[in-house]
Amino acid sequence: MMFLPEGTASPEASIRIPFDNTYASQLSSGVFFEPWQPAAAPAPQLLFFNEPLAINLGLQAPRGESVSTAEELAQIFSGNRLPDGAQPIAQAYAGHQFGHFSPQLGDGRALLVGELLDRQGKRRDLAFKGSGRTPFSRGGDGKAAVGPMLREVLVGECMHALGIPTTRALAVVATGEAVYREQALPGAVLTRIASSHIRVGTFEFFSARRMTAAIKQLFDYTVARHDPHLPDDADRPFAFFHAVCRRQASLLADWTAAGFIHGVMNTDNMVLSGETIDYGPCAFMEAYDPATKFSSIDQHGRYAFGNQPGIAQWNLARLAECLLPLLPNEDEGVQVLSDALEAFPAMYQQAWLMRAAAKLGMAHWAGEGADRGFAQVQAATEHLLKDWLTLLHAGHADYTLSWRYLCDAAQGREDRLRSLFSDTFDQSQLTAWLARWREQLTASGGVDAAGVADAMRRVNPWMIARNASVENALAAASAQGDLQPFKRLMQALQNPFEELDAFADLAAPAPREQAQCYKTFCGT
Ligand code: AMP
Ligand code: MG
């Protein structure tokens, strides 16, 4: 992360973006998207620029010889001065929101500016969020506020540092314009980098209109982009569906491992690339409880922590329905897709158990090249995991720190772990569980206590983007224009697996009464 000094724009220093746009050039305009321009920003000011990401995208030389000024970046990433080759479009999509179908959503406040190949040759979308009204805006103003856009930076970069697939924030520019929600707020444009923005809802848009030729075109495009290695035969739709299911199972297992609650898992917020997208009312769970939800609009807990894998499967069922017209034989095809869908819970459970085994200190069982199969990992960890989570639930223990301090316990130090449980919790249950866990560690064999603890510390983070610190950073940035708490939190989130005294306040859970009242709002 780098915040550049103010200065005068010089043409040589301008960021050049080697756009190579396939969505706009290979798919039909007026069907898949509408060409559109971003709104002008009256007084753009750069709030955040992700320099490591810019370097990875090949937008900036590694040693920064041609560093752009903050003013230039603000002009570019507000949409005021689009680089050559940009071809902004608003993408069409539909979606099931809280279970109810909306046939037309689409980029109502976003634009796909273009695509580029990063340094690894991977194709990435560069998109704006908050760049003004589009043909898909319905009643909305097409704008975004500083707070929610910086939240997307904080939580997205936290996920990235945790090793979880995610879209990433490249820049946030304050527009100098007020946006009106319940009150006037400073407006902003976020630049988001994604493997693609193809959602379950993109397929639903064409499926709802029975546009079979368009579904086929979108399917071919998506496979070429995300699964080009799949054999090009009649089974391709099944193989593709299976690949999407596998990516979602893996992603959902990552979320469970990190205690991440997305908050609004509508089908338009699930991308087929398998990245986490749309950081609206998201939050990390503190005290462990599968029923945890923070979103003010999720009244019935549809998107609560423990429901997420089931919801992912529900969303995948909506995708399967869209693929039916592509099948050579519909009856047989329905059966094959249903079988794949029914396999999803087991696929997720396997992905989660492998992560949990590593979190429990049995990485040498679960890791790459492990000599034991999944069945053995399962036998060793499933009951241990279930009982561990039951203890955390009963003791209202902080999820992140319980895992982290379990690493100490591998070396016999239990005080920090024990201190996380509520006063009324019966510690003898934890004592009994720790004894079983140690037996299992010994049985899994091979590594010394320090080695086990070290391996555990590599998969059990100390630092996450905690709700209170995120709110504090956003409030200071939005209300007072003070970016210091935001920058400090960003810095703390860079190395989540290291314990640093300087950031101890940011790693601490909120008092329970405060955490229970925490609410998040949709990022509009
Ligand atoms: P989200 O809940 O952010 O995933 O958005 C759901 C849908 O509402 C998408 O089609 C968005 O483009 C649209 N939307 C959200 N906020 C706005 C806004 N301020 N103006 C126009 N459309 C919006
Ligand atoms: Mg969305």
mmCIF file of C-alpha atoms in Angstrom, residues 23-301:
data_model
loop_
_atom_site.group_PDB
_atom_site.id
_atom_site.type_symbol
_atom_site.label_atom_id
_atom_site.label_comp_id
_atom_site.label_asym_id
_atom_site.label_seq_id
_atom_site.Cartn_x
_atom_site.Cartn_y
_atom_site.Cartn_z
ATOM 1 C CA TYR A 23 -16.413 -9.593 -22.741
ATOM 2 C CA ALA A 24 -17.095 -6.408 -24.697
ATOM 3 C CA SER A 25 -15.630 -7.689 -27.961
ATOM 4 C CA GLN A 26 -16.800 -11.328 -28.014
ATOM 5 C CA LEU A 27 -20.332 -10.973 -26.630
ATOM 6 C CA SER A 28 -23.147 -8.877 -28.110
ATOM 7 C CA SER A 29 -23.715 -5.323 -27.024
ATOM 8 C CA GLY A 30 -27.322 -4.615 -26.046
ATOM 9 C CA VAL A 31 -27.720 -8.259 -24.974
ATOM 10 C CA PHE A 32 -24.971 -9.020 -22.466
ATOM 11 C CA PHE A 33 -24.132 -5.412 -21.598
ATOM 12 C CA GLU A 34 -24.714 -1.749 -22.409
ATOM 13 C CA PRO A 35 -21.745 0.465 -23.301
ATOM 14 C CA TRP A 36 -21.731 3.286 -20.769
ATOM 15 C CA GLN A 37 -19.531 6.064 -19.390
ATOM 16 C CA PRO A 38 -18.725 6.828 -15.741
ATOM 17 C CA ALA A 39 -20.125 10.011 -14.207
ATOM 18 C CA ALA A 40 -17.711 12.917 -13.763
ATOM 19 C CA ALA A 41 -16.259 13.376 -10.276
ATOM 20 C CA PRO A 42 -16.123 17.085 -9.357
ATOM 21 C CA ALA A 43 -13.086 16.988 -7.040
ATOM 22 C CA PRO A 44 -11.432 13.561 -7.053
ATOM 23 C CA GLN A 45 -9.025 12.762 -4.263
ATOM 24 C CA LEU A 46 -7.073 9.525 -3.943
ATOM 25 C CA LEU A 47 -7.791 7.808 -0.620
ATOM 26 C CA PHE A 48 -6.198 4.441 -1.269
ATOM 27 C CA PHE A 49 -3.980 2.903 -3.905
ATOM 28 C CA ASN A 50 -2.881 -0.724 -3.733
ATOM 29 C CA GLU A 51 0.669 -0.564 -5.007
ATOM 30 C CA PRO A 52 1.565 -4.278 -4.640
ATOM 31 C CA LEU A 53 -1.539 -5.153 -6.639
ATOM 32 C CA ALA A 54 -0.723 -2.483 -9.262
ATOM 33 C CA ILE A 55 2.734 -4.017 -9.644
ATOM 34 C CA ASN A 56 1.248 -7.497 -9.910
ATOM 35 C CA LEU A 57 -1.079 -6.246 -12.641
ATOM 36 C CA GLY A 58 1.879 -4.811 -14.507
ATOM 37 C CA LEU A 59 0.482 -1.282 -14.148
ATOM 38 C CA GLN A 60 3.496 -0.011 -12.317
ATOM 39 C CA ALA A 61 7.175 -0.870 -12.555
ATOM 40 C CA PRO A 62 8.364 -2.856 -9.504
ATOM 41 C CA ARG A 63 10.902 -0.242 -8.506
ATOM 42 C CA GLY A 64 8.447 2.542 -9.140
ATOM 43 C CA GLU A 65 10.482 4.384 -11.814
ATOM 44 C CA SER A 66 7.327 5.714 -13.397
ATOM 45 C CA VAL A 67 5.256 6.348 -10.304
ATOM 46 C CA SER A 68 2.114 8.295 -11.042
ATOM 47 C CA THR A 69 1.112 11.170 -8.827
ATOM 48 C CA ALA A 70 -1.887 10.955 -6.530
ATOM 49 C CA GLU A 71 -3.645 13.518 -8.713
ATOM 50 C CA GLU A 72 -3.209 11.462 -11.840
ATOM 51 C CA LEU A 73 -4.370 8.315 -10.100
ATOM 52 C CA ALA A 74 -7.382 10.189 -8.723
ATOM 53 C CA GLN A 75 -8.312 11.337 -12.233
ATOM 54 C CA ILE A 76 -7.954 7.855 -13.678
ATOM 55 C CA PHE A 77 -9.625 5.886 -10.888
ATOM 56 C CA SER A 78 -12.535 8.290 -10.458
ATOM 57 C CA GLY A 79 -13.362 7.676 -14.111
ATOM 58 C CA ASN A 80 -12.641 11.295 -15.099
ATOM 59 C CA ARG A 81 -9.782 10.341 -17.404
ATOM 60 C CA LEU A 82 -10.063 6.815 -18.736
ATOM 61 C CA PRO A 83 -6.837 5.277 -20.054
ATOM 62 C CA ASP A 84 -6.608 4.337 -23.730
ATOM 63 C CA GLY A 85 -8.200 0.996 -24.453
ATOM 64 C CA ALA A 86 -10.867 1.262 -21.751
ATOM 65 C CA GLN A 87 -14.281 0.139 -23.005
ATOM 66 C CA PRO A 88 -16.663 0.690 -20.092
ATOM 67 C CA ILE A 89 -19.788 -1.439 -20.078
ATOM 68 C CA ALA A 90 -22.619 -2.126 -17.647
ATOM 69 C CA GLN A 91 -23.135 -5.896 -17.463
ATOM 70 C CA ALA A 92 -26.589 -7.453 -17.444
ATOM 71 C CA TYR A 93 -27.503 -9.925 -14.730
ATOM 72 C CA ALA A 94 -30.479 -11.106 -12.701
ATOM 73 C CA GLY A 95 -30.536 -12.779 -9.311
ATOM 74 C CA HIS A 96 -32.334 -14.391 -6.432
ATOM 75 C CA GLN A 97 -32.237 -11.952 -3.532
ATOM 76 C CA PHE A 98 -33.137 -13.560 -0.193
ATOM 77 C CA GLY A 99 -34.768 -16.342 -2.210
ATOM 78 C CA HIS A 100 -36.882 -14.079 -4.436
ATOM 79 C CA PHE A 101 -36.120 -13.752 -8.109
ATOM 80 C CA SER A 102 -35.435 -10.358 -9.715
ATOM 81 C CA PRO A 103 -35.235 -10.833 -13.488
ATOM 82 C CA GLN A 104 -33.249 -7.650 -13.942
ATOM 83 C CA LEU A 105 -30.530 -6.352 -11.651
ATOM 84 C CA GLY A 106 -27.327 -5.647 -13.581
ATOM 85 C CA ASP A 107 -24.540 -3.146 -12.964
ATOM 86 C CA GLY A 108 -26.645 -0.374 -11.459
ATOM 87 C CA ARG A 109 -23.689 1.441 -9.967
ATOM 88 C CA ALA A 110 -20.744 -0.388 -11.472
ATOM 89 C CA LEU A 111 -18.955 -0.566 -14.801
ATOM 90 C CA LEU A 112 -16.558 -3.106 -16.216
ATOM 91 C CA VAL A 113 -13.863 -0.750 -17.498
ATOM 92 C CA GLY A 114 -11.863 -3.446 -19.245
ATOM 93 C CA GLU A 115 -9.748 -6.581 -18.870
ATOM 94 C CA LEU A 116 -6.016 -7.050 -18.697
ATOM 95 C CA LEU A 117 -3.537 -9.854 -18.259
ATOM 96 C CA ASP A 118 -1.569 -9.700 -15.017
ATOM 97 C CA ARG A 119 2.123 -10.599 -14.665
ATOM 98 C CA GLN A 120 1.233 -14.282 -14.383
ATOM 99 C CA GLY A 121 -0.775 -14.048 -17.601
ATOM 100 C CA LYS A 122 -4.048 -14.334 -15.697
ATOM 101 C CA ARG A 123 -6.986 -12.408 -17.135
ATOM 102 C CA ARG A 124 -8.502 -9.880 -14.715
ATOM 103 C CA ASP A 125 -11.457 -7.526 -14.832
ATOM 104 C CA LEU A 126 -10.895 -3.930 -13.830
ATOM 105 C CA ALA A 127 -14.228 -2.491 -12.728
ATOM 106 C CA PHE A 128 -15.583 0.614 -11.041
ATOM 107 C CA LYS A 129 -18.152 0.614 -8.283
ATOM 108 C CA GLY A 130 -19.976 3.844 -7.481
ATOM 109 C CA SER A 131 -19.358 5.409 -10.898
ATOM 110 C CA GLY A 132 -22.884 6.707 -11.487
ATOM 111 C CA ARG A 133 -26.211 5.693 -12.920
ATOM 112 C CA THR A 134 -26.466 3.162 -15.763
ATOM 113 C CA PRO A 135 -29.368 1.635 -17.710
ATOM 114 C CA PHE A 136 -29.581 -0.921 -14.856
ATOM 115 C CA SER A 137 -29.854 1.576 -11.996
ATOM 116 C CA ARG A 138 -33.628 1.263 -11.462
ATOM 117 C CA GLY A 139 -34.372 3.748 -8.639
ATOM 118 C CA GLY A 140 -30.786 3.998 -7.387
ATOM 119 C CA ASP A 141 -28.373 6.901 -7.713
ATOM 120 C CA GLY A 142 -25.519 4.744 -9.022
ATOM 121 C CA LYS A 143 -23.215 6.109 -6.336
ATOM 122 C CA ALA A 144 -21.280 4.737 -3.392
ATOM 123 C CA ALA A 145 -20.057 6.286 -0.141
ATOM 124 C CA VAL A 146 -16.489 6.413 1.182
ATOM 125 C CA GLY A 147 -17.207 4.197 4.229
ATOM 126 C CA PRO A 148 -18.550 1.112 2.409
ATOM 127 C CA MET A 149 -15.858 1.346 -0.284
ATOM 128 C CA LEU A 150 -13.080 1.449 2.318
ATOM 129 C CA ARG A 151 -14.789 -1.477 4.052
ATOM 130 C CA GLU A 152 -14.418 -3.415 0.795
ATOM 131 C CA VAL A 153 -10.694 -2.579 0.851
ATOM 132 C CA LEU A 154 -10.208 -3.653 4.476
ATOM 133 C CA VAL A 155 -12.174 -6.876 4.416
ATOM 134 C CA GLY A 156 -11.074 -7.873 0.898
ATOM 135 C CA GLU A 157 -7.387 -7.327 1.661
ATOM 136 C CA CYS A 158 -7.826 -9.177 4.954
ATOM 137 C CA MET A 159 -9.264 -12.135 3.029
ATOM 138 C CA HIS A 160 -6.404 -11.960 0.555
ATOM 139 C CA ALA A 161 -3.811 -11.956 3.342
ATOM 140 C CA LEU A 162 -5.578 -14.999 4.831
ATOM 141 C CA GLY A 163 -5.126 -16.763 1.498
ATOM 142 C CA ILE A 164 -8.838 -16.809 0.617
ATOM 143 C CA PRO A 165 -9.822 -16.277 -3.047
ATOM 144 C CA THR A 166 -11.247 -12.795 -3.388
ATOM 145 C CA THR A 167 -11.725 -9.824 -5.663
ATOM 146 C CA ARG A 168 -9.334 -7.058 -4.645
ATOM 147 C CA ALA A 169 -9.422 -3.301 -4.329
ATOM 148 C CA LEU A 170 -6.962 -1.417 -6.511
ATOM 149 C CA ALA A 171 -7.997 2.118 -5.628
ATOM 150 C CA VAL A 172 -10.546 4.233 -3.804
ATOM 151 C CA VAL A 173 -11.079 7.822 -4.877
ATOM 152 C CA ALA A 174 -13.317 10.271 -3.019
ATOM 153 C CA THR A 175 -15.349 12.041 -5.672
ATOM 154 C CA GLY A 176 -15.809 15.344 -3.839
ATOM 155 C CA GLU A 177 -19.561 14.894 -4.164
ATOM 156 C CA ALA A 178 -22.093 14.080 -1.455
ATOM 157 C CA VAL A 179 -24.233 10.953 -1.716
ATOM 158 C CA TYR A 180 -27.512 10.855 0.131
ATOM 159 C CA ARG A 181 -28.433 7.861 2.254
ATOM 160 C CA GLU A 182 -30.062 8.524 5.605
ATOM 161 C CA GLN A 183 -27.707 11.491 5.697
ATOM 162 C CA ALA A 184 -25.282 13.187 3.306
ATOM 163 C CA LEU A 185 -22.067 11.154 3.030
ATOM 164 C CA PRO A 186 -18.862 11.688 1.079
ATOM 165 C CA GLY A 187 -19.025 9.817 -2.247
ATOM 166 C CA ALA A 188 -16.355 7.471 -3.615
ATOM 167 C CA VAL A 189 -15.458 5.221 -6.523
ATOM 168 C CA LEU A 190 -13.820 1.865 -5.873
ATOM 169 C CA THR A 191 -11.703 0.140 -8.527
ATOM 170 C CA ARG A 192 -12.117 -3.592 -8.167
ATOM 171 C CA ILE A 193 -9.987 -6.332 -9.704
ATOM 172 C CA ALA A 194 -11.684 -9.700 -10.263
ATOM 173 C CA SER A 195 -10.998 -12.922 -12.142
ATOM 174 C CA SER A 196 -14.333 -12.122 -13.760
ATOM 175 C CA HIS A 197 -17.733 -10.745 -12.819
ATOM 176 C CA ILE A 198 -19.699 -13.666 -14.242
ATOM 177 C CA ARG A 199 -22.269 -14.528 -11.612
ATOM 178 C CA VAL A 200 -24.884 -17.227 -11.144
ATOM 179 C CA GLY A 201 -27.217 -14.294 -11.794
ATOM 180 C CA THR A 202 -25.629 -13.627 -15.199
ATOM 181 C CA PHE A 203 -26.861 -17.042 -16.357
ATOM 182 C CA GLU A 204 -30.222 -16.459 -14.674
ATOM 183 C CA PHE A 205 -30.732 -13.273 -16.685
ATOM 184 C CA PHE A 206 -30.807 -15.220 -19.968
ATOM 185 C CA SER A 207 -32.454 -18.297 -18.513
ATOM 186 C CA ALA A 208 -35.437 -16.242 -17.283
ATOM 187 C CA ARG A 209 -35.843 -14.880 -20.833
ATOM 188 C CA ARG A 210 -35.450 -18.356 -22.370
ATOM 189 C CA MET A 211 -32.601 -17.034 -24.518
ATOM 190 C CA THR A 212 -30.956 -20.390 -25.209
ATOM 191 C CA ALA A 213 -28.480 -19.082 -27.784
ATOM 192 C CA ALA A 214 -27.277 -16.441 -25.315
ATOM 193 C CA ILE A 215 -26.919 -19.033 -22.540
ATOM 194 C CA LYS A 216 -24.791 -21.114 -24.895
ATOM 195 C CA GLN A 217 -22.636 -18.084 -25.794
ATOM 196 C CA LEU A 218 -22.197 -17.152 -22.144
ATOM 197 C CA PHE A 219 -21.394 -20.755 -21.298
ATOM 198 C CA ASP A 220 -18.719 -20.983 -24.020
ATOM 199 C CA TYR A 221 -17.240 -17.677 -22.925
ATOM 200 C CA THR A 222 -17.177 -18.668 -19.235
ATOM 201 C CA VAL A 223 -15.614 -22.068 -19.892
ATOM 202 C CA ALA A 224 -12.952 -20.512 -22.139
ATOM 203 C CA ARG A 225 -12.184 -18.044 -19.365
ATOM 204 C CA HIS A 226 -12.286 -20.215 -16.250
ATOM 205 C CA ASP A 227 -12.121 -23.854 -17.296
ATOM 206 C CA PRO A 228 -10.431 -23.998 -20.700
ATOM 207 C CA HIS A 229 -8.942 -27.415 -19.971
ATOM 208 C CA LEU A 230 -12.352 -29.154 -19.885
ATOM 209 C CA PRO A 231 -12.853 -31.625 -22.748
ATOM 210 C CA ASP A 232 -14.972 -30.111 -25.494
ATOM 211 C CA ASP A 233 -17.617 -32.813 -25.719
ATOM 212 C CA ALA A 234 -21.267 -33.396 -24.825
ATOM 213 C CA ASP A 235 -20.365 -33.704 -21.125
ATOM 214 C CA ARG A 236 -18.916 -30.218 -20.945
ATOM 215 C CA PRO A 237 -21.871 -28.656 -19.060
ATOM 216 C CA PHE A 238 -21.588 -31.340 -16.366
ATOM 217 C CA ALA A 239 -17.839 -30.991 -16.082
ATOM 218 C CA PHE A 240 -18.227 -27.225 -15.852
ATOM 219 C CA PHE A 241 -20.915 -27.470 -13.187
ATOM 220 C CA HIS A 242 -18.763 -29.860 -11.231
ATOM 221 C CA ALA A 243 -15.796 -27.441 -11.441
ATOM 222 C CA VAL A 244 -17.948 -24.532 -10.198
ATOM 223 C CA CYS A 245 -19.217 -26.700 -7.311
ATOM 224 C CA ARG A 246 -15.661 -27.632 -6.369
ATOM 225 C CA ARG A 247 -14.567 -23.993 -6.304
ATOM 226 C CA GLN A 248 -17.542 -23.015 -4.149
ATOM 227 C CA ALA A 249 -16.995 -25.926 -1.747
ATOM 228 C CA SER A 250 -13.405 -24.814 -1.309
ATOM 229 C CA LEU A 251 -14.368 -21.154 -0.886
ATOM 230 C CA LEU A 252 -17.076 -21.916 1.665
ATOM 231 C CA ALA A 253 -14.626 -24.083 3.630
ATOM 232 C CA ASP A 254 -12.229 -21.119 3.650
ATOM 233 C CA TRP A 255 -14.988 -18.870 4.976
ATOM 234 C CA THR A 256 -15.827 -21.368 7.724
ATOM 235 C CA ALA A 257 -12.178 -21.679 8.699
ATOM 236 C CA ALA A 258 -11.867 -17.892 8.978
ATOM 237 C CA GLY A 259 -15.254 -17.236 10.636
ATOM 238 C CA PHE A 260 -16.269 -15.044 7.718
ATOM 239 C CA ILE A 261 -19.922 -14.159 7.224
ATOM 240 C CA HIS A 262 -20.688 -12.787 3.776
ATOM 241 C CA GLY A 263 -24.053 -11.408 4.806
ATOM 242 C CA VAL A 264 -25.789 -11.273 1.431
ATOM 243 C CA MET A 265 -25.232 -14.497 -0.501
ATOM 244 C CA ASN A 266 -27.740 -13.685 -3.228
ATOM 245 C CA THR A 267 -27.152 -15.460 -6.542
ATOM 246 C CA ASP A 268 -25.985 -12.166 -8.072
ATOM 247 C CA ASN A 269 -23.231 -12.052 -5.449
ATOM 248 C CA MET A 270 -21.819 -15.491 -6.267
ATOM 249 C CA VAL A 271 -19.238 -15.499 -9.043
ATOM 250 C CA LEU A 272 -18.350 -18.628 -10.996
ATOM 251 C CA SER A 273 -14.615 -17.983 -10.632
ATOM 252 C CA GLY A 274 -14.925 -18.987 -6.966
ATOM 253 C CA GLU A 275 -13.775 -15.648 -5.541
ATOM 254 C CA THR A 276 -15.432 -13.851 -2.651
ATOM 255 C CA ILE A 277 -17.222 -10.810 -4.063
ATOM 256 C CA ASP A 278 -19.300 -7.877 -2.797
ATOM 257 C CA TYR A 279 -18.269 -6.862 0.668
ATOM 258 C CA GLY A 280 -21.531 -5.310 1.813
ATOM 259 C CA PRO A 281 -22.891 -6.323 5.206
ATOM 260 C CA CYS A 282 -20.080 -8.844 5.730
ATOM 261 C CA ALA A 283 -18.288 -9.360 9.051
ATOM 262 C CA PHE A 284 -16.130 -11.811 10.955
ATOM 263 C CA MET A 285 -17.729 -13.788 13.751
ATOM 264 C CA GLU A 286 -16.265 -13.211 17.224
ATOM 265 C CA ALA A 287 -17.829 -15.490 19.899
ATOM 266 C CA TYR A 288 -18.499 -18.805 18.172
ATOM 267 C CA ASP A 289 -22.139 -19.396 17.341
ATOM 268 C CA PRO A 290 -23.322 -20.876 14.027
ATOM 269 C CA ALA A 291 -26.454 -18.689 14.222
ATOM 270 C CA THR A 292 -24.372 -15.499 14.084
ATOM 271 C CA LYS A 293 -25.569 -12.895 11.607
ATOM 272 C CA PHE A 294 -24.920 -9.184 11.572
ATOM 273 C CA SER A 295 -26.797 -7.873 8.567
ATOM 274 C CA SER A 296 -29.678 -5.562 9.403
ATOM 275 C CA ILE A 297 -31.602 -6.737 6.325
ATOM 276 C CA ASP A 298 -31.174 -10.468 7.041
ATOM 277 C CA GLN A 299 -34.056 -10.632 9.492
ATOM 278 C CA HIS A 300 -34.527 -14.390 9.480
ATOM 279 C CA GLY A 301 -30.867 -15.347 9.471
#
